[in-house]
């Protein structure tokens, strides 16, 4: 389908439908909703006009209310603004549902980048087919759901969205009308801050309603098309889970919470199995299978509704009975209904008795504190002292003897130390109930040295684990630009450490390394962060090949390009021969979960895209994917120049003050969206290093300035032009998938920026000059991106995505004007305490709609 055709279909299937279905809101039997819906178009147009004239938000709001005699009182105005926010929130849901319902029709299912195109190539090329099948035996895609604070849709709303999608597909106007009524009465916000367990329950909705069904469907398609036995490809699609296990900077995650989450995941899975089994039992009513059906009935029912205190892994028993049923069907009943048994076998092979691997994560400083504590308490028993552990890195490494003990803490120990000791014990019982895949990874945040990994390994051996039974993978997380530059030195030390090398061998010589995009972008800017990670991958791959290590890169990506998001599958498809790509692992977080994996269609599409990217990057690489020495030098020079410009901005005395004063950063900590604090070390004044990357990026996106997604790129490109390197940069954009995707994602980030909204700030006495610095770089970057791509507008090559972005930005523009007006009213100091609290709530409410509409803003 040509670009112009796609655009026409999008306008017909999405934009026109949205205009039509919006009118259904006006027919809802809620008087206040009808009144708000009638006035909203006028308010939206007024906001658009005011922004185009660069008016301050208070002038836009006041001049609008000046047209209506009934809105003289402040409380009446605020009441209408709250209702406008609520109305727009629901418009965003409607747009999401309409867009997702048209997902396949619009043409996002582009076969040039999907599994179908790969299957076609394989059918006509036996050697390629053999290559793909061989790759599938040792290939996997792991999606890890995290509990980062930007998943704003509560479970009931997610259910409504999915029902709306199906009703819209069927043009069922009556049902759509009923669902909009339900939506009108369903709250979008939590009255109380969620606990980590609450977050786990919320995300489990996706496991049960989307991933459980999609994973087996994709596996079935591959089995059918490539004729690969299911037993040969057991873990093609894997799931990971952070809620309840990710303790980094979140004191609300407890051992009891971790235990509850692990138990909940197992119970939900068995209920999924039980629902499927009921269909198996309903269809297979033949002789010869009674015993096996009875066995499965007991297994599934008891584990679903009568959970025992100390459950065990029942996977082998389940598979044994299912295989027996399959054999009876094939032998005596002509294979009747064997496909529904095979479907359940695929699911059990994929999810076992655990559903998703529960990852554990903690900051290296906390882990060091626990190691030092136990060394101090048990100094007489151990061959290591606190003094040795607090000296040089060399001293720490020599001090760790990896002795096996069962140590405990004293009652007065630091709560964080207690948690680490207890959770190390708990992992054993989680593995017992669901196999080691239930909880097999411990991620070390802020990993700076080899002793951070070795120290954690020692903690496990002090926690009652045996070396020969240490079924754990220790995963370093390198995030900052400096840490990324030292990553290969850290890993070389580990690979040459006898104790660690022995452990790695026991784990199949597979090493997982996590690389964080979010903090590296906050630390060094967009270009430098992406180049630092790419370069680190090359270095780490070379090292792994030297030591015969099966390397797995686990990418900590957020939704927007500033946090590693954007067209993620294109990054993986463009990994050259210097980067290991045998496994694709990445975090899925925030509203990106609902936007990319919220429905069966979108989830299948996005998972297939990642599978295709991983397979094609190895079996059919493009010539330009492996960078030449000159290309690396060019990108390195661009990254260095961009980094210089970004650091100049970061060191500006108004940098953090601007963000803290004019964006809703402070409001992020007061709205009930996450169990995790907005910043680390919340007991001290805000510092950039304490501010979580997700809050940092979200705040810039609420300002519609998206600084982390582009700042410094324009300066770097200008530098290249002035230093006779432009032809090299143009060549990179045309031949390197990595660089092309990097630039295109930057364009996406800029398309979601709108400096007209804050143009009034250029005359501000305090922040005016700082705003001009930001705006000048935006203008420069836009100019050079268009020149580089030969396009007439940003995202010109992606007209459907561009139209979607622009429509969403139009929907939420009133929310931004309301938000910025409320912030400025509070800053004016003219409000009493009660009024100020009302406006703070108003700010909080606007954040929801803006992030949800953006789909990958945070």
Coordinates of C-alpha atoms in Angstrom, one line a residue, residues 243 257-267 353-354 358 426 430 433 438:
X243 CA 6.5 -5.3 40.0
X257 CA 5.1 -8.4 48.7
X258 CA 7.5 -10.3 46.5
X259 CA 6.1 -13.6 47.9
X260 CA 2.5 -12.5 47.2
X261 CA 3.3 -11.4 43.7
X262 CA 5.0 -14.7 42.8
X263 CA 2.0 -16.6 44.3
X264 CA -0.5 -14.4 42.4
X265 CA 1.2 -14.9 39.1
X266 CA 1.1 -18.7 39.5
X267 CA -2.5 -18.7 40.5
X353 CA 4.1 -23.1 36.5
X354 CA 5.2 -19.5 36.9
X358 CA 10.1 -12.4 38.4
X426 CA 12.7 -16.5 49.4
X430 CA 9.8 -19.3 44.4
X433 CA 7.0 -23.7 43.1
X438 CA 10.2 -18.4 38.1

